[in-house]
Amino acid sequence: MTPNHAQPRIRFATLTAAALGMATLSLGMAVAPSRTADPATITLDPVHSVALFRIQHLEAGLFWGRFNALEGTVKWTMEPTAAPTFDISAKIANADTGSEKLDGNLQGPNFFNAKEFPTITFKSTGATAAGDRHWMVKGDLTLHGVTKPVEVDCVATGIGTGPAGTKVGFECNLTLKRSDFGMKWGIEKPAKALGDEVKLIIALEGDAVGGTAQ
Amino acid sequence: MNYLVSVVLLPILVGSGVASAALLGPLRQRAAIIECCVAYGLAIAFLISFVREVDLPALLRQLPVELKDDDAPFERWHQLGLVALLLAIVSPTLALLTAALPAQRKAIVITATLLAACGVAALVTFPGASNGSRTLFAVVCALSSGAIAMCGLRTALGALAVSCFGMAVCAVMTGFPSLAIMCVAVAGTAGSIALVACWRRSPRMHSVAGAISVVSGTLVGTVAACGEAYASGNLPNWTWNALAVGVPVAGALLYRTTTSSTPS
């Protein structure tokens, strides 16, 4: 009777191969970078994307106006901790104060000088988390032909479903000095006709396309 | 300093002060001195108003000068200040040249008028500038200078005051208060000098063809081109050029009519 050693050998070889395979696989998993979700591209919906601005008039009332129909894109994975990146622009021609005459003044050379500097742009360069879906976004703001770094307080206000797919909303707050951007008329000359500090509230909504974390 | 004092009254005082010194001073019989000081007074009034309104760096930014901590943008309408500076430099030279070469006065004035008109049209670039708009710019400057050259001193200054005041109103209507302020300063200066000239007539000053016509015509032509380039609202663009050319032409016609009907 011949002892049957072949079967245990096969079992041993199979087990060894399986163990080595498992070890390789687990090693590979440990070494490979953890996979992150691809960001969705959120194209702004001009109807629901506006920037409100507030400035003090004659040291008295706080005057509000808006830039309608903001354009641009936001890239975001839609994960609460991952910061979005912004590339947004507003046309000076879309300034709306509720007064045609004031709109014309704002577009004139004493303020935005729309003939030479027709757009305001913001491009984010980085962000730090400030809470759940809340970030302090750093970026370059180009206004009146001057580009300066600014920090914007941004919150993702919600993710919903619209007729065209996923809708994402953000609200961003920013306060700046217009004199930093070369817009000085009315601050000292004529004295205190208009304030230097401008508060901006930017409401963004867009349709998300792509991404892997939806 | 109060804003209006700084941007309107100060330029008027300096501009009319320089001109009045010539009109009332011991050299008032010398036409070249009056021509030089009146032309210089008009240009310097505009320049002071510009610098007080916009700040000196806006002017220096256009010159080969190193500015520290200056990150404000260059805006094309700031070239108005550069034009006023060039006119302030050119006006005494032109007045002295025409006085030194009386036989060639007409040729010098015509050449200076055309050079100034073509020069600013080529040098100054406002938004939306094209070959057509530059040609119109040069033609308006030349026509305005030519019409002012056909006036007497008081009529020329009166026409300049009315033209600049009209353009100031247009600037207010089209959302350009800085241009309005500068126009009011020149209008006030021209009006003040005209009043001084009425009070103390200078018998030698029969014609303003020369530095005064070149400075006045080039200045109103440049302001008109600037106003037209930046205007917003419903004001027709031709209004600016109509004020720049129409008022001096009306002044010249008025002057020619009244002087030809007045027995000498």
CSV table of C-alpha atoms in Angstrom, one decimal:
chain,number,residue,atom,x,y,z
A,1,MET,CA,0.0,0.0,0.0
A,2,THR,CA,1.4,3.2,-1.1
A,3,PRO,CA,1.0,6.0,1.3
A,4,ASN,CA,-1.1,8.8,-0.3
A,5,HIS,CA,1.1,11.8,0.2
A,6,ALA,CA,0.0,13.6,-3.0
A,7,GLN,CA,-3.3,15.0,-1.7
A,8,PRO,CA,-1.8,16.7,1.4
A,9,ARG,CA,0.9,18.1,-0.8
A,10,ILE,CA,-1.6,19.6,-3.1
A,11,ARG,CA,-3.6,21.0,-0.1
A,12,PHE,CA,-0.4,22.4,1.4
A,13,ALA,CA,0.6,24.0,-2.0
A,14,THR,CA,-2.9,25.5,-2.4
A,15,LEU,CA,-2.9,26.8,1.2
A,16,THR,CA,0.5,28.3,0.7
A,17,ALA,CA,-0.5,30.0,-2.5
A,18,ALA,CA,-3.6,31.3,-1.0
A,19,ALA,CA,-1.8,32.6,2.1
A,20,LEU,CA,0.8,34.3,-0.1
A,21,GLY,CA,-1.9,35.7,-2.3
A,22,MET,CA,-3.8,37.1,0.7
A,23,ALA,CA,-0.6,38.5,2.2
A,24,THR,CA,0.3,40.2,-1.1
A,25,LEU,CA,-3.3,41.6,-1.4
A,26,SER,CA,-3.3,42.9,2.1
A,27,LEU,CA,0.2,44.3,1.6
A,28,GLY,CA,-0.9,45.9,-1.6
A,29,MET,CA,-4.0,47.4,0.1
A,30,ALA,CA,-1.9,48.8,2.9
A,31,VAL,CA,0.7,50.4,0.5
A,32,ALA,CA,-1.7,51.8,-2.1
A,33,PRO,CA,-3.1,55.3,-1.4
A,34,SER,CA,-6.6,55.4,-0.1
A,35,ARG,CA,-9.0,56.2,-2.9
A,36,THR,CA,-10.7,59.6,-2.8
A,37,ALA,CA,-14.0,60.6,-4.4
A,38,ASP,CA,-13.8,62.5,-7.6
A,39,PRO,CA,-15.3,66.0,-7.3
A,40,ALA,CA,-18.5,66.8,-9.1
A,41,THR,CA,-18.4,69.9,-11.3
A,42,ILE,CA,-21.2,72.3,-10.2
A,43,THR,CA,-22.0,74.7,-13.0
A,44,LEU,CA,-23.7,77.8,-11.5
A,45,ASP,CA,-27.2,78.6,-12.4
A,46,PRO,CA,-27.3,82.3,-13.1
A,47,VAL,CA,-30.9,82.7,-12.1
A,48,HIS,CA,-30.2,81.5,-8.6
A,49,SER,CA,-26.7,82.8,-8.1
A,50,VAL,CA,-26.3,86.4,-6.9
A,51,ALA,CA,-23.9,88.5,-4.9
A,52,LEU,CA,-25.4,91.1,-2.6
A,53,PHE,CA,-23.2,94.0,-1.5
A,54,ARG,CA,-23.6,96.5,1.3
A,55,ILE,CA,-22.0,99.9,1.6
A,56,GLN,CA,-22.6,102.9,3.9
A,57,HIS,CA,-24.0,106.0,2.3
A,58,LEU,CA,-23.1,109.4,3.7
A,59,GLU,CA,-22.2,107.8,7.0
A,60,ALA,CA,-25.9,107.1,7.4
A,61,GLY,CA,-27.9,104.2,5.8
A,62,LEU,CA,-26.5,100.9,4.7
A,63,PHE,CA,-27.2,100.7,1.1
A,64,TRP,CA,-27.7,97.3,-0.6
A,65,GLY,CA,-27.2,96.3,-4.2
A,66,ARG,CA,-26.6,93.1,-6.1
A,67,PHE,CA,-24.8,91.6,-9.0
A,68,ASN,CA,-27.2,89.3,-10.8
A,69,ALA,CA,-26.4,86.2,-12.8
A,70,LEU,CA,-23.1,85.0,-11.4
A,71,GLU,CA,-21.2,82.6,-13.6
A,72,GLY,CA,-18.6,79.9,-13.0
A,73,THR,CA,-18.1,76.5,-11.5
A,74,VAL,CA,-17.5,74.9,-8.1
A,75,LYS,CA,-15.8,71.6,-7.8
A,76,TRP,CA,-16.7,69.6,-4.7
A,77,THR,CA,-16.8,65.9,-3.7
A,78,MET,CA,-19.9,66.7,-1.6
A,79,GLU,CA,-18.2,65.1,1.4
A,80,PRO,CA,-18.7,67.3,4.5
A,81,THR,CA,-15.0,67.5,5.2
A,82,ALA,CA,-13.7,68.0,1.7
A,83,ALA,CA,-13.4,71.7,0.7
A,84,PRO,CA,-14.9,72.9,-2.6
A,85,THR,CA,-12.9,74.9,-5.1
A,86,PHE,CA,-14.5,78.0,-6.6
A,87,ASP,CA,-14.0,79.8,-10.0
A,88,ILE,CA,-16.7,82.5,-10.1
A,89,SER,CA,-17.2,85.7,-12.1
A,90,ALA,CA,-19.7,88.5,-12.0
A,91,LYS,CA,-20.3,91.0,-14.8
A,92,ILE,CA,-20.3,94.7,-13.8
A,93,ALA,CA,-23.0,95.2,-16.4
A,94,ASN,CA,-25.2,93.0,-14.1
A,95,ALA,CA,-25.0,95.5,-11.2
A,96,ASP,CA,-28.5,96.1,-9.9
A,97,THR,CA,-29.4,98.7,-7.3
A,98,GLY,CA,-33.0,99.2,-8.2
A,99,SER,CA,-32.2,102.5,-9.8
A,100,GLU,CA,-31.1,102.8,-13.4
A,101,LYS,CA,-29.2,106.0,-12.7
A,102,LEU,CA,-27.3,104.4,-9.8
A,103,ASP,CA,-26.5,101.4,-11.9
A,104,GLY,CA,-25.0,103.7,-14.6
A,105,ASN,CA,-22.9,105.5,-11.9
A,106,LEU,CA,-21.6,102.2,-10.5
A,107,GLN,CA,-20.5,101.1,-14.0
A,108,GLY,CA,-18.8,104.5,-14.6
A,109,PRO,CA,-15.1,105.3,-14.2
A,110,ASN,CA,-15.5,106.6,-10.7
A,111,PHE,CA,-16.6,103.2,-9.4
A,112,PHE,CA,-16.2,99.9,-11.2
A,113,ASN,CA,-15.1,101.4,-14.6
A,114,ALA,CA,-17.0,98.7,-16.5
A,115,LYS,CA,-15.6,99.8,-19.8
A,116,GLU,CA,-12.0,98.9,-18.7
A,117,PHE,CA,-12.7,96.2,-16.1
A,118,PRO,CA,-15.9,94.5,-17.1
A,119,THR,CA,-15.8,91.5,-14.6
A,120,ILE,CA,-15.1,90.6,-11.0
A,121,THR,CA,-13.5,87.2,-10.6
A,122,PHE,CA,-12.7,84.9,-7.6
A,123,LYS,CA,-10.5,81.8,-7.9
A,124,SER,CA,-9.9,79.8,-4.8
A,125,THR,CA,-6.4,78.7,-3.9
A,126,GLY,CA,-7.1,76.7,-0.7
A,127,ALA,CA,-9.4,76.2,2.2
A,128,THR,CA,-9.4,75.2,5.9
A,129,ALA,CA,-12.4,73.5,7.5
A,130,ALA,CA,-14.3,75.6,10.0
A,131,GLY,CA,-17.1,73.1,10.7
A,132,ASP,CA,-19.4,70.7,9.1
A,133,ARG,CA,-19.7,71.8,5.4
A,134,HIS,CA,-18.2,75.1,6.5
A,135,TRP,CA,-14.8,76.4,5.3
A,136,MET,CA,-12.6,79.5,5.2
A,137,VAL,CA,-11.7,79.6,1.6
A,138,LYS,CA,-8.7,81.5,0.4
A,139,GLY,CA,-8.4,82.8,-3.1
A,140,ASP,CA,-7.6,85.6,-5.4
A,141,LEU,CA,-10.2,88.3,-6.0
A,142,THR,CA,-9.8,90.4,-9.1
A,143,LEU,CA,-11.8,93.6,-8.9
A,144,HIS,CA,-11.2,96.9,-10.7
A,145,GLY,CA,-8.1,95.5,-12.4
A,146,VAL,CA,-6.4,94.7,-9.1
A,147,THR,CA,-5.9,91.1,-7.8
A,148,LYS,CA,-5.5,90.5,-4.1
A,149,PRO,CA,-5.8,87.5,-1.8
A,150,VAL,CA,-8.9,87.3,0.3
A,151,GLU,CA,-10.5,84.9,2.7
A,152,VAL,CA,-14.1,84.0,2.3
A,153,ASP,CA,-16.4,82.3,4.8
A,154,CYS,CA,-18.2,79.6,2.8
A,155,VAL,CA,-21.0,77.2,3.8
A,156,ALA,CA,-22.6,74.5,1.8
A,157,THR,CA,-26.2,75.3,2.4
A,158,GLY,CA,-27.7,72.1,0.9
A,159,ILE,CA,-27.8,69.3,-1.7
A,160,GLY,CA,-31.1,68.8,-3.3
A,161,THR,CA,-32.7,67.3,-6.3
A,162,GLY,CA,-34.1,69.4,-9.2
A,163,PRO,CA,-35.6,68.5,-12.5
A,164,ALA,CA,-32.1,68.5,-14.1
A,165,GLY,CA,-30.5,66.4,-11.4
A,166,THR,CA,-28.5,67.2,-8.3
A,167,LYS,CA,-28.6,70.9,-7.1
A,168,VAL,CA,-26.0,72.2,-4.7
A,169,GLY,CA,-26.1,75.5,-2.8
A,170,PHE,CA,-23.4,77.6,-1.1
A,171,GLU,CA,-23.4,80.9,0.8
A,172,CYS,CA,-20.2,82.9,1.1
A,173,ASN,CA,-19.5,86.0,3.2
A,174,LEU,CA,-16.7,88.4,2.7
A,175,THR,CA,-15.9,91.9,3.9
A,176,LEU,CA,-13.3,94.0,2.0
A,177,LYS,CA,-12.1,97.6,1.7
A,178,ARG,CA,-12.7,98.9,-1.8
A,179,SER,CA,-9.7,101.3,-1.5
A,180,ASP,CA,-7.5,98.2,-1.5
A,181,PHE,CA,-8.7,97.7,-5.1
A,182,GLY,CA,-8.1,101.3,-6.2
A,183,MET,CA,-11.8,102.3,-5.8
A,184,LYS,CA,-11.4,105.4,-3.8
A,185,TRP,CA,-14.0,107.9,-5.0
A,186,GLY,CA,-16.3,109.0,-2.2
A,187,ILE,CA,-14.1,107.9,0.7
A,188,GLU,CA,-12.1,111.0,1.2
A,189,LYS,CA,-12.9,113.0,-1.9
A,190,PRO,CA,-15.7,113.9,-1.5
A,191,ALA,CA,-15.4,113.2,2.1
A,192,LYS,CA,-17.4,110.2,3.4
A,193,ALA,CA,-19.9,110.2,0.6
A,194,LEU,CA,-19.6,106.4,0.6
A,195,GLY,CA,-18.0,104.0,3.0
A,196,ASP,CA,-14.7,102.1,2.3
A,197,GLU,CA,-15.9,98.8,3.7
A,198,VAL,CA,-18.1,96.6,1.5
A,199,LYS,CA,-19.9,93.6,2.8
A,200,LEU,CA,-20.6,90.8,0.3
A,201,ILE,CA,-23.0,87.9,0.7
A,202,ILE,CA,-22.7,85.6,-2.3
A,203,ALA,CA,-25.4,83.0,-2.8
A,204,LEU,CA,-24.6,80.2,-5.3
A,205,GLU,CA,-26.6,77.4,-6.7
A,206,GLY,CA,-25.7,75.0,-9.5
A,207,ASP,CA,-26.2,71.7,-11.1
A,208,ALA,CA,-23.7,69.0,-10.2
A,209,VAL,CA,-22.3,66.8,-12.9
A,210,GLY,CA,-19.9,63.9,-12.5
A,211,GLY,CA,-18.1,63.0,-9.3
A,212,THR,CA,-18.2,59.7,-7.4
A,213,ALA,CA,-19.6,60.6,-4.1
A,214,GLN,CA,-23.1,61.5,-4.9
B,1,MET,CA,-9.6,121.3,2.8
B,2,ASN,CA,-13.2,121.2,1.7
B,3,TYR,CA,-13.7,119.1,-1.3
B,4,LEU,CA,-15.1,121.7,-3.6
B,5,VAL,CA,-12.5,124.3,-2.5
B,6,SER,CA,-9.8,121.7,-3.3
B,7,VAL,CA,-11.0,120.5,-6.7
B,8,VAL,CA,-12.9,123.5,-8.1
B,9,LEU,CA,-12.0,126.8,-6.3
B,10,LEU,CA,-8.3,126.2,-5.9
B,11,PRO,CA,-7.8,125.5,-9.7
B,12,ILE,CA,-9.9,128.5,-10.6
B,13,LEU,CA,-7.9,130.7,-8.2
B,14,VAL,CA,-4.5,129.5,-9.6
B,15,GLY,CA,-5.6,129.5,-13.2
B,16,SER,CA,-7.3,132.8,-13.3
B,17,GLY,CA,-4.5,134.2,-10.9
B,18,VAL,CA,-1.8,133.4,-13.5
B,19,ALA,CA,-3.9,134.9,-16.3
B,20,SER,CA,-4.9,137.9,-14.3
B,21,ALA,CA,-1.3,138.7,-13.4
B,22,ALA,CA,-0.7,139.1,-17.2
B,23,LEU,CA,-3.9,140.9,-17.9
B,24,LEU,CA,-3.6,143.4,-15.0
B,25,GLY,CA,0.2,143.5,-14.5
B,26,PRO,CA,2.8,145.8,-16.0
B,27,LEU,CA,3.3,143.6,-19.0
B,28,ARG,CA,-0.4,143.7,-20.1
B,29,GLN,CA,0.5,145.5,-23.3
B,30,ARG,CA,2.5,142.4,-24.5
B,31,ALA,CA,0.2,140.1,-26.3
B,32,ALA,CA,2.6,137.2,-26.1
B,33,ILE,CA,2.6,137.4,-22.3
B,34,ILE,CA,-1.2,137.5,-22.1
B,35,GLU,CA,-1.4,134.6,-24.6
B,36,CYS,CA,1.1,132.6,-22.6
B,37,CYS,CA,-0.4,133.2,-19.2
B,38,VAL,CA,-4.1,132.7,-20.3
B,39,ALA,CA,-3.3,129.4,-22.1
B,40,TYR,CA,-1.1,128.2,-19.2
B,41,GLY,CA,-3.8,129.2,-16.7
B,42,LEU,CA,-6.4,127.1,-18.5
B,43,ALA,CA,-4.2,124.1,-18.7
B,44,ILE,CA,-2.9,124.3,-15.1
B,45,ALA,CA,-6.5,124.8,-13.8
B,46,PHE,CA,-7.5,121.5,-15.4
B,47,LEU,CA,-4.3,119.8,-14.2
B,48,ILE,CA,-4.7,121.0,-10.6
B,49,SER,CA,-8.3,119.9,-10.6
B,50,PHE,CA,-7.3,116.5,-11.9
B,51,VAL,CA,-4.5,116.0,-9.3
B,52,ARG,CA,-6.8,117.1,-6.5
B,53,GLU,CA,-9.6,114.9,-7.6
B,54,VAL,CA,-7.7,111.7,-8.6
B,55,ASP,CA,-4.4,112.1,-6.7
B,56,LEU,CA,-0.9,112.6,-8.0
B,57,PRO,CA,0.0,108.9,-8.5
B,58,ALA,CA,-2.6,108.7,-11.2
B,59,LEU,CA,-0.6,111.2,-13.2
B,60,LEU,CA,2.8,109.9,-12.2
B,61,ARG,CA,1.8,106.3,-13.2
B,62,GLN,CA,1.9,107.4,-16.8
B,63,LEU,CA,5.4,108.9,-16.5
B,64,PRO,CA,8.7,107.1,-16.3
B,65,VAL,CA,8.6,107.5,-12.5
B,66,GLU,CA,9.1,104.7,-9.9
B,67,LEU,CA,6.2,104.7,-7.4
B,68,LYS,CA,6.5,102.9,-4.1
B,69,ASP,CA,3.6,100.8,-2.8
B,70,ASP,CA,1.5,101.7,-5.8
B,71,ASP,CA,-0.8,98.8,-6.7
B,72,ALA,CA,-3.7,100.9,-8.0
B,73,PRO,CA,-4.7,100.2,-11.6
B,74,PHE,CA,-3.9,102.4,-14.5
B,75,GLU,CA,-7.2,103.7,-15.9
B,76,ARG,CA,-7.3,105.2,-19.4
B,77,TRP,CA,-9.2,108.3,-18.4
B,78,HIS,CA,-6.3,109.3,-16.2
B,79,GLN,CA,-4.6,110.3,-19.6
B,80,LEU,CA,-6.7,113.5,-19.2
B,81,GLY,CA,-4.2,114.6,-16.6
B,82,LEU,CA,-1.3,113.8,-19.0
B,83,VAL,CA,-2.8,115.8,-21.8
B,84,ALA,CA,-3.3,118.8,-19.4
B,85,LEU,CA,0.3,118.5,-18.3
B,86,LEU,CA,1.6,118.4,-21.9
B,87,LEU,CA,-0.6,121.4,-22.8
B,88,ALA,CA,0.7,123.3,-19.7
B,89,ILE,CA,4.2,122.7,-21.0
B,90,VAL,CA,3.5,123.4,-24.6
B,91,SER,CA,1.5,126.7,-24.1
B,92,PRO,CA,4.4,129.0,-23.0
B,93,THR,CA,6.6,127.5,-25.7
B,94,LEU,CA,4.0,128.1,-28.4
B,95,ALA,CA,3.3,131.7,-27.2
B,96,LEU,CA,6.9,132.6,-27.2
B,97,LEU,CA,7.5,131.0,-30.6
B,98,THR,CA,4.7,132.9,-32.3
B,99,ALA,CA,5.9,136.1,-30.6
B,100,ALA,CA,9.4,135.5,-31.8
B,101,LEU,CA,8.4,134.8,-35.4
B,102,PRO,CA,5.5,137.1,-36.2
B,103,ALA,CA,5.8,136.6,-39.9
B,104,GLN,CA,5.3,132.9,-39.6
B,105,ARG,CA,2.6,133.1,-37.0
B,106,LYS,CA,-0.2,131.8,-39.1
B,107,ALA,CA,1.8,128.8,-40.3
B,108,ILE,CA,3.0,128.1,-36.7
B,109,VAL,CA,-0.5,128.2,-35.4
B,110,ILE,CA,-2.0,126.0,-38.1
B,111,THR,CA,0.9,123.5,-37.6
B,112,ALA,CA,0.6,123.5,-33.8
B,113,THR,CA,-3.2,123.0,-34.1
B,114,LEU,CA,-2.9,120.0,-36.3
B,115,LEU,CA,0.0,118.6,-34.4
B,116,ALA,CA,-1.8,118.9,-31.1
B,117,ALA,CA,-5.0,117.4,-32.5
B,118,CYS,CA,-3.3,114.5,-34.2
B,119,GLY,CA,-0.9,114.0,-31.3
B,120,VAL,CA,-3.6,113.6,-28.6
B,121,ALA,CA,-5.7,111.4,-30.9
B,122,ALA,CA,-2.7,109.1,-31.4
B,123,LEU,CA,-1.4,109.2,-27.9
B,124,VAL,CA,-4.6,109.0,-25.9
B,125,THR,CA,-6.5,105.7,-26.0
B,126,PHE,CA,-9.9,105.6,-24.4
B,127,PRO,CA,-12.0,102.4,-24.2
B,128,GLY,CA,-13.4,101.3,-27.6
B,129,ALA,CA,-10.9,103.4,-29.5
B,130,SER,CA,-10.8,102.7,-33.2
B,131,ASN,CA,-9.4,104.4,-36.3
B,132,GLY,CA,-12.7,106.1,-36.9
B,133,SER,CA,-13.0,107.3,-33.3
B,134,ARG,CA,-9.4,108.6,-33.3
B,135,THR,CA,-10.0,110.4,-36.6
B,136,LEU,CA,-13.1,112.0,-35.1
B,137,PHE,CA,-11.2,112.9,-32.0
B,138,ALA,CA,-8.5,114.7,-34.0
B,139,VAL,CA,-11.1,116.5,-36.2
B,140,VAL,CA,-13.0,117.7,-33.1
B,141,CYS,CA,-9.8,119.0,-31.5
B,142,ALA,CA,-8.8,120.8,-34.7
B,143,LEU,CA,-12.2,122.2,-35.5
B,144,SER,CA,-12.6,123.4,-31.9
B,145,SER,CA,-9.1,125.0,-31.9
B,146,GLY,CA,-9.8,126.6,-35.3
B,147,ALA,CA,-13.2,128.1,-34.2
B,148,ILE,CA,-11.6,129.5,-31.0
B,149,ALA,CA,-8.8,131.0,-33.0
B,150,MET,CA,-11.4,133.0,-34.9
B,151,CYS,CA,-12.7,134.6,-31.7
B,152,GLY,CA,-11.6,137.5,-29.6
B,153,LEU,CA,-10.2,136.8,-26.1
B,154,ARG,CA,-13.4,137.3,-24.2
B,155,THR,CA,-15.6,135.5,-26.7
B,156,ALA,CA,-13.1,132.6,-26.8
B,157,LEU,CA,-13.1,132.3,-23.0
B,158,GLY,CA,-16.9,132.6,-22.9
B,159,ALA,CA,-17.3,129.9,-25.5
B,160,LEU,CA,-14.8,127.7,-23.6
B,161,ALA,CA,-16.7,128.3,-20.3
B,162,VAL,CA,-20.1,127.4,-21.9
B,163,SER,CA,-18.7,124.3,-23.7
B,164,CYS,CA,-17.0,123.0,-20.5
B,165,PHE,CA,-20.0,123.7,-18.4
B,166,GLY,CA,-22.2,121.9,-20.9
B,167,MET,CA,-19.9,118.9,-20.8
B,168,ALA,CA,-19.9,119.0,-17.0
B,169,VAL,CA,-23.7,118.6,-17.1
B,170,CYS,CA,-23.3,115.7,-19.5
B,171,ALA,CA,-20.8,114.1,-17.2
B,172,VAL,CA,-23.1,114.3,-14.3
B,173,MET,CA,-25.9,112.9,-16.4
B,174,THR,CA,-23.8,109.9,-17.5
B,175,GLY,CA,-22.3,109.0,-14.1
B,176,PHE,CA,-18.9,110.6,-14.4
B,177,PRO,CA,-18.7,113.1,-11.5
B,178,SER,CA,-14.9,113.4,-11.6
B,179,LEU,CA,-15.0,114.6,-15.2
B,180,ALA,CA,-17.8,117.0,-14.3
B,181,ILE,CA,-15.7,118.5,-11.5
B,182,MET,CA,-12.7,119.1,-13.9
B,183,CYS,CA,-15.0,120.6,-16.5
B,184,VAL,CA,-16.4,123.0,-13.9
B,185,ALA,CA,-12.9,124.0,-12.8
B,186,VAL,CA,-12.0,124.9,-16.4
B,187,ALA,CA,-15.3,126.6,-17.0
B,188,GLY,CA,-14.9,128.7,-13.9
B,189,THR,CA,-11.3,129.6,-14.8
B,190,ALA,CA,-12.3,130.6,-18.3
B,191,GLY,CA,-15.2,132.6,-17.0
B,192,SER,CA,-13.1,134.4,-14.4
B,193,ILE,CA,-10.4,135.3,-16.9
B,194,ALA,CA,-13.1,136.6,-19.3
B,195,LEU,CA,-14.5,138.8,-16.5
B,196,VAL,CA,-11.0,140.2,-15.8
B,197,ALA,CA,-10.5,140.7,-19.5
B,198,CYS,CA,-13.8,142.6,-19.6
B,199,TRP,CA,-12.8,144.8,-16.7
B,200,ARG,CA,-9.3,145.7,-18.0
B,201,ARG,CA,-9.3,145.5,-21.8
B,202,SER,CA,-6.0,144.7,-23.3
B,203,PRO,CA,-5.7,146.7,-26.6
B,204,ARG,CA,-3.0,144.4,-28.0
B,205,MET,CA,-5.1,141.2,-27.6
B,206,HIS,CA,-7.2,141.1,-30.7
B,207,SER,CA,-6.7,137.4,-31.6
B,208,VAL,CA,-6.4,134.3,-29.6
B,209,ALA,CA,-5.0,132.2,-32.5
B,210,GLY,CA,-2.0,130.5,-31.0
B,211,ALA,CA,-1.5,129.0,-27.5
B,212,ILE,CA,-5.0,129.9,-26.2
B,213,SER,CA,-6.8,128.3,-29.2
B,214,VAL,CA,-4.6,125.2,-29.2
B,215,VAL,CA,-4.9,124.6,-25.5
B,216,SER,CA,-8.7,125.3,-25.4
B,217,GLY,CA,-9.5,123.3,-28.5
B,218,THR,CA,-7.4,120.3,-27.6
B,219,LEU,CA,-8.7,120.3,-24.0
B,220,VAL,CA,-12.4,120.4,-25.0
B,221,GLY,CA,-11.8,117.8,-27.7
B,222,THR,CA,-10.1,115.4,-25.3
B,223,VAL,CA,-12.8,115.9,-22.7
B,224,ALA,CA,-15.4,115.2,-25.3
B,225,ALA,CA,-13.7,112.0,-26.5
B,226,CYS,CA,-13.3,110.9,-22.9
B,227,GLY,CA,-16.9,111.6,-22.0
B,228,GLU,CA,-18.2,109.8,-25.1
B,229,ALA,CA,-16.0,106.8,-24.4
B,230,TYR,CA,-17.2,106.3,-20.8
B,231,ALA,CA,-20.8,107.6,-21.1
B,232,SER,CA,-23.5,105.4,-19.8
B,233,GLY,CA,-27.2,106.2,-19.9
B,234,ASN,CA,-29.4,107.6,-22.6
B,235,LEU,CA,-27.4,110.7,-23.5
B,236,PRO,CA,-26.6,110.6,-27.3
B,237,ASN,CA,-22.9,110.3,-27.9
B,238,TRP,CA,-22.9,113.2,-30.4
B,239,THR,CA,-23.8,115.6,-27.6
B,240,TRP,CA,-20.2,115.7,-26.4
B,241,ASN,CA,-18.7,116.6,-29.8
B,242,ALA,CA,-21.5,119.0,-30.5
B,243,LEU,CA,-20.6,120.9,-27.3
B,244,ALA,CA,-16.9,120.7,-28.1
B,245,VAL,CA,-17.3,122.1,-31.6
B,246,GLY,CA,-20.7,123.7,-31.8
B,247,VAL,CA,-20.2,126.2,-28.9
B,248,PRO,CA,-16.8,127.5,-30.2
B,249,VAL,CA,-18.2,127.8,-33.8
B,250,ALA,CA,-21.2,129.7,-32.4
B,251,GLY,CA,-18.8,131.9,-30.5
B,252,ALA,CA,-16.7,132.6,-33.6
B,253,LEU,CA,-19.8,133.4,-35.7
B,254,LEU,CA,-21.1,135.7,-32.9
B,255,TYR,CA,-17.7,137.4,-32.7
B,256,ARG,CA,-17.4,137.8,-36.5
B,257,THR,CA,-20.9,139.2,-36.7
B,258,THR,CA,-20.5,141.7,-33.9
B,259,THR,CA,-17.0,142.9,-34.9
B,260,SER,CA,-18.0,143.4,-38.5
B,261,SER,CA,-21.1,145.4,-37.6
B,262,THR,CA,-19.3,147.5,-35.0
B,263,PRO,CA,-17.7,150.6,-36.5
B,264,SER,CA,-14.1,150.8,-35.7
